[in-house]
């Protein structure tokens, strides 16, 4: 029996989900089956929003599969990877009972989705080593097995830490969890990292699930397009839990355009620039007075510990620069997370911080 079929909620076995007007592919020229309006809205002259969209738009699924080098049956498209996280929790955790394992500090939505579903969150904190935050993978495996958690969420590269796990490490952990838990690898920042995607492990591990999104490197956060990549069996299970028409038609269109070769080439060159700026910013910030540490990062952001994070944030704010306050996260009371912007924006950050030490001196 596969890991996913072992873990599927008992009460969802035999559940087929909502059967929408678009659940089965039908042919016709007169569409009178979904109670849509026969007339276009004046604000939608070309009629692209008149009809319900395809539940899983075939062309977009095919293009995403191609982009991520997987099969179309391994892809579920949804409203950002946030929806993927939520679907995983709802599919594999019994309401009020399920358990998930996370490794904080990490992306907040894993715990939020779990809590909203009444699932318990088991935390195996990262170790704060001099070379960056590190996962205690043996402790994660032990905690998941002991608690009988259905899901282990790891963020790779890590948000907010910027740390990176190797494919070997993920493969070992997936082996330890085989038959017991799904290992969800959130690759929201995968484009900025130097390691291959965990999709490479799909062929050898039935319990790997990968999350990808067009929100970060693809610069389409408002389009809300993300996907879950997993065994076709897992995709089919999530599909039954997902809303009938998850992806709005205008978002499908922009995503299709964004996955054309000309757009992805531009994206690749921007990723190169962001990585260059990230390293330049890291070395520049590291040398500034008042900066305790800038962690190495495989993402498009830097996690910075400061002697006076409050004052630095106030100074940045006075310069009109908004950064992410991490001070309420456990172990990060002195930290800010700064996204990499354009070279001009990044220069504004360093100038604002540099101006503080001049005042202080
Ligand atoms: C930004 C982010 C997401 C959210 O992605 P959406 O596709 O916009 O929902 C998911 N995971 C991590 C780690 C993120 O930082």
XYZ file of C-alpha atoms and ligand atoms in Angstrom:
376
model
C 0.000 0.000 0.000
C 1.332 3.451 -0.858
C 2.156 5.972 1.854
C -0.649 8.281 0.696
C -3.326 5.599 0.751
C -2.218 4.605 4.266
C -2.513 8.226 5.382
C -5.679 9.381 3.600
C -8.346 10.424 6.098
C -10.564 7.437 6.874
C -13.693 9.527 6.446
C -12.611 10.566 2.941
C -12.173 7.044 1.612
C -14.816 6.644 -1.053
C -15.474 10.416 -1.071
C -15.545 11.816 -4.570
C -15.861 15.545 -3.851
C -18.172 18.027 -5.540
C -19.303 17.070 -8.990
C -19.323 20.356 -10.908
C -20.735 21.226 -14.301
C -17.159 20.957 -15.569
C -16.179 17.732 -13.805
C -16.688 15.707 -16.946
C -15.476 16.961 -20.302
C -18.419 17.530 -22.608
C -18.791 18.698 -26.190
C -21.312 21.264 -27.332
C -21.972 24.705 -28.728
C -24.905 25.718 -26.534
C -23.919 25.690 -22.861
C -26.925 25.527 -20.574
C -25.627 23.268 -17.811
C -24.004 25.578 -15.255
C -26.484 28.438 -14.784
C -23.966 30.940 -16.142
C -25.326 34.022 -17.915
C -25.798 33.668 -21.642
C -24.810 37.354 -21.981
C -21.413 38.917 -21.419
C -20.813 41.503 -18.738
C -20.124 44.962 -20.275
C -16.916 45.033 -18.209
C -15.837 41.765 -19.831
C -16.283 42.580 -23.510
C -14.235 39.617 -24.753
C -16.154 37.222 -22.515
C -13.139 35.599 -20.946
C -14.816 35.619 -17.516
C -18.306 34.657 -18.665
C -18.003 30.921 -18.071
C -16.587 28.891 -15.206
C -12.932 28.031 -15.856
C -11.646 24.491 -16.323
C -11.177 22.928 -12.858
C -7.610 21.957 -13.782
C -6.800 23.985 -16.916
C -5.181 21.362 -19.143
C -2.889 23.705 -21.050
C -1.572 25.333 -17.877
C -1.068 21.973 -16.159
C 0.841 20.741 -19.225
C 3.021 23.844 -19.306
C 3.743 23.696 -15.572
C 4.621 20.002 -15.895
C 6.993 20.849 -18.710
C 8.518 23.733 -16.746
C 9.150 21.589 -13.671
C 10.155 18.478 -15.675
C 7.401 16.230 -14.363
C 4.320 14.528 -15.827
C 0.975 16.346 -16.051
C -0.616 13.694 -13.775
C 1.871 14.738 -11.074
C 0.676 18.375 -11.038
C -2.200 20.025 -9.199
C -2.609 23.732 -9.891
C -4.232 25.962 -7.289
C -4.389 29.375 -5.677
C -0.763 29.696 -4.712
C 1.198 27.135 -2.770
C -0.795 28.328 0.254
C -3.737 26.396 -1.140
C -1.515 23.344 -1.618
C -0.516 23.477 2.062
C -4.147 23.733 3.106
C -5.271 20.880 0.838
C -2.552 18.602 2.187
C -3.617 19.280 5.760
C -7.288 18.776 4.981
C -6.697 15.591 3.002
C -4.332 13.791 5.363
C -5.210 15.067 8.850
C -8.467 14.067 10.525
C -10.205 17.283 11.650
C -9.372 17.925 15.284
C -6.927 15.009 15.445
C -4.215 15.046 12.815
C -0.613 16.025 13.420
C 2.017 17.792 11.372
C 5.724 18.348 12.018
C 7.466 21.629 11.260
C 10.984 22.946 11.881
C 10.787 26.551 13.135
C 11.677 29.238 12.395
C 9.856 28.448 9.172
C 7.062 29.649 6.921
C 4.010 30.480 9.044
C 1.277 28.938 6.903
C 2.053 25.310 7.805
C 1.084 25.944 11.423
C -1.815 28.247 10.494
C -3.411 25.691 8.156
C -2.894 22.940 10.731
C -4.418 24.963 13.576
C -7.421 26.041 11.529
C -8.077 22.358 10.882
C -7.648 21.416 14.538
C -4.440 19.502 13.824
C -1.565 19.613 16.326
C 1.722 21.118 15.322
C 4.866 19.369 16.517
C 7.922 21.587 16.423
C 11.480 20.367 15.931
C 13.424 23.645 15.983
C 16.326 24.296 13.646
C 19.783 24.442 15.184
C 21.316 27.887 14.947
C 24.869 27.042 13.842
C 27.593 29.506 12.918
C 27.296 28.485 9.264
C 23.518 28.999 9.276
C 20.388 27.258 10.522
C 20.463 23.463 10.261
C 17.723 20.837 10.346
C 18.017 18.008 12.845
C 16.699 15.443 10.383
C 16.949 12.450 12.707
C 14.955 14.323 15.338
C 12.383 15.300 12.702
C 11.983 11.666 11.604
C 11.759 10.455 15.214
C 9.183 13.113 16.135
C 7.024 12.367 13.092
C 7.085 8.619 13.707
C 6.462 8.889 17.427
C 3.546 11.314 17.001
C 2.217 9.409 13.957
C 2.180 12.696 12.046
C 0.840 12.479 8.505
C 2.825 15.434 7.188
C 6.309 16.853 7.634
C 6.681 20.354 6.172
C 10.169 21.488 5.244
C 10.925 24.710 3.473
C 13.879 24.476 1.052
C 15.447 26.999 0.706
C 14.197 27.945 4.162
C 12.093 31.016 4.798
C 13.118 33.046 6.827
C 16.488 31.360 7.351
C 17.730 31.059 3.755
C 19.259 27.683 4.653
C 19.463 24.818 2.210
C 19.034 21.054 2.527
C 20.717 18.690 0.079
C 18.784 16.246 -2.046
C 20.644 13.425 -0.269
C 19.424 14.616 3.108
C 15.836 14.855 1.865
C 16.089 11.416 0.298
C 17.297 9.884 3.580
C 14.482 11.546 5.502
C 11.897 10.400 2.937
C 13.229 6.841 3.363
C 12.815 7.071 7.122
C 9.246 8.321 6.686
C 8.231 5.841 3.964
C 4.852 4.294 4.724
C 4.366 6.656 7.670
C 4.333 10.301 6.574
C 4.459 12.513 3.511
C 7.523 14.739 3.291
C 6.375 18.079 1.875
C 9.232 20.123 0.437
C 8.205 23.733 -0.114
C 10.383 25.118 -2.902
C 8.884 28.613 -3.095
C 12.454 29.932 -3.521
C 13.825 26.976 -5.505
C 14.807 29.151 -8.470
C 17.316 31.050 -6.335
C 19.078 27.954 -4.989
C 21.884 25.872 -6.389
C 20.403 22.435 -5.726
C 18.192 20.271 -7.911
C 14.482 20.131 -7.079
C 13.126 17.404 -4.818
C 10.964 16.428 -7.806
C 14.046 14.312 -8.703
C 13.068 12.068 -5.770
C 9.525 11.383 -7.013
C 10.644 8.397 -9.055
C 12.152 6.631 -6.054
C 9.976 7.833 -3.140
C 6.184 7.610 -3.006
C 5.991 10.016 -0.050
C 7.640 13.125 -1.506
C 5.416 16.141 -2.212
C 6.878 19.317 -3.712
C 5.305 22.790 -3.626
C 6.162 25.355 -6.314
C 4.766 28.810 -6.947
C 4.766 31.565 -9.534
C 4.626 34.136 -6.688
C 8.331 34.672 -6.082
C 10.920 34.332 -8.867
C 8.185 34.460 -11.527
C 6.999 37.794 -10.101
C 3.278 36.910 -10.226
C 2.280 36.983 -6.576
C -1.105 38.584 -7.276
C -2.012 35.927 -9.863
C -2.095 33.344 -7.044
C -0.776 30.407 -9.047
C 1.007 27.597 -7.300
C 1.212 23.879 -7.644
C 1.579 20.661 -5.786
C 3.805 18.090 -7.478
C 3.453 14.503 -6.243
C 2.459 10.969 -7.204
C -0.661 10.957 -9.425
C -2.494 9.174 -6.608
C -1.786 12.073 -4.201
C -2.858 14.608 -6.834
C -6.154 12.764 -7.328
C -6.790 12.757 -3.562
C -6.126 16.508 -3.238
C -8.290 17.230 -6.261
C -11.319 15.748 -4.522
C -10.822 18.131 -1.582
C -10.136 21.230 -3.693
C -12.775 23.835 -4.587
C -14.569 23.188 -7.903
C -13.025 26.018 -9.949
C -9.915 27.074 -8.083
C -8.078 29.152 -10.676
C -9.609 32.343 -12.154
C -9.467 32.603 -15.951
C -7.399 35.851 -16.120
C -4.815 34.221 -13.846
C -4.637 31.161 -16.090
C -3.924 33.444 -19.044
C -1.143 35.402 -17.376
C 0.419 32.179 -16.085
C 0.398 30.653 -19.574
C 2.185 33.730 -20.930
C 4.667 33.654 -18.054
C 5.666 30.102 -18.920
C 6.547 30.932 -22.541
C 10.226 30.703 -23.390
C 10.707 34.468 -23.808
C 9.344 35.152 -20.302
C 11.261 32.331 -18.607
C 14.499 33.544 -20.210
C 14.003 37.008 -18.752
C 13.238 35.378 -15.425
C 16.435 33.326 -15.497
C 18.554 36.419 -16.055
C 16.767 38.228 -13.211
C 17.458 35.318 -10.898
C 21.162 35.653 -11.747
C 21.002 39.350 -10.871
C 19.174 38.715 -7.583
C 21.748 36.113 -6.570
C 24.574 38.512 -7.372
C 22.907 41.307 -5.392
C 22.215 38.920 -2.522
C 25.899 38.073 -2.167
C 26.945 41.697 -2.563
C 24.398 42.821 0.071
C 25.439 40.040 2.392
C 29.071 41.029 2.387
C 28.257 44.732 2.587
C 25.799 44.360 5.472
C 28.115 41.952 7.331
C 30.754 44.662 7.554
C 28.426 47.352 8.915
C 28.533 48.407 12.554
C 25.528 47.229 14.525
C 25.113 44.113 12.354
C 25.634 40.948 14.376
C 25.259 38.438 11.596
C 23.886 38.006 8.099
C 23.011 34.383 7.433
C 24.006 32.762 4.149
C 20.907 32.610 1.961
C 19.778 30.464 -0.939
C 16.640 32.596 -1.357
C 15.935 36.162 -2.510
C 16.216 37.600 0.994
C 18.673 37.947 3.865
C 18.068 37.226 7.532
C 20.022 39.781 9.549
C 20.686 39.884 13.287
C 21.243 43.375 14.662
C 22.361 44.981 17.895
C 19.283 47.207 17.757
C 16.748 45.773 15.308
C 14.095 48.231 16.504
C 16.252 51.252 15.653
C 17.284 49.812 12.284
C 13.699 49.092 11.352
C 12.699 52.626 12.389
C 15.528 54.113 10.303
C 14.559 52.020 7.261
C 10.925 52.944 7.759
C 11.820 56.653 7.893
C 13.503 56.154 4.509
C 10.290 54.577 3.213
C 11.752 51.052 3.217
C 9.563 48.256 4.547
C 11.266 45.071 5.723
C 9.962 42.005 7.543
C 10.157 42.226 11.313
C 11.132 38.767 12.600
C 11.400 39.780 16.242
C 8.327 37.881 17.361
C 9.660 34.591 15.934
C 11.264 32.350 18.566
C 15.031 32.808 18.586
C 14.905 35.763 16.205
C 14.267 38.610 18.664
C 17.067 40.661 17.085
C 16.359 39.872 13.444
C 14.919 41.447 10.330
C 14.362 39.748 6.991
C 15.229 41.928 4.040
C 14.124 40.946 0.533
C 16.572 41.576 -2.288
C 15.225 44.435 -4.409
C 16.607 46.200 -7.449
C 20.227 47.420 -7.155
C 18.857 50.928 -6.479
C 16.539 49.674 -3.731
C 19.319 47.620 -2.163
C 21.622 50.641 -2.165
C 18.908 52.584 -0.327
C 18.887 49.894 2.385
C 22.635 50.006 2.936
C 22.681 53.815 2.810
C 19.946 54.053 5.464
C 21.729 51.625 7.788
C 25.115 53.287 7.190
C 23.633 56.691 8.072
C 22.809 55.366 11.564
C 26.346 54.521 12.504
C 27.440 58.008 11.408
C 24.887 59.593 13.719
C 25.910 57.275 16.557
C 29.609 58.097 16.025
C 5.823 33.066 -0.197
C 5.801 31.662 0.231
C 4.773 30.798 -0.137
C 3.481 31.342 -0.663
O 3.318 31.084 -1.929
P 1.968 31.406 -2.700
O 2.182 30.537 -3.869
O 1.994 32.850 -2.999
O 0.795 30.996 -1.885
C 4.864 29.455 0.169
N 5.911 29.000 0.866
C 6.898 29.810 1.278
C 8.012 29.249 2.035
C 6.860 31.159 0.982
O 7.816 31.964 1.444
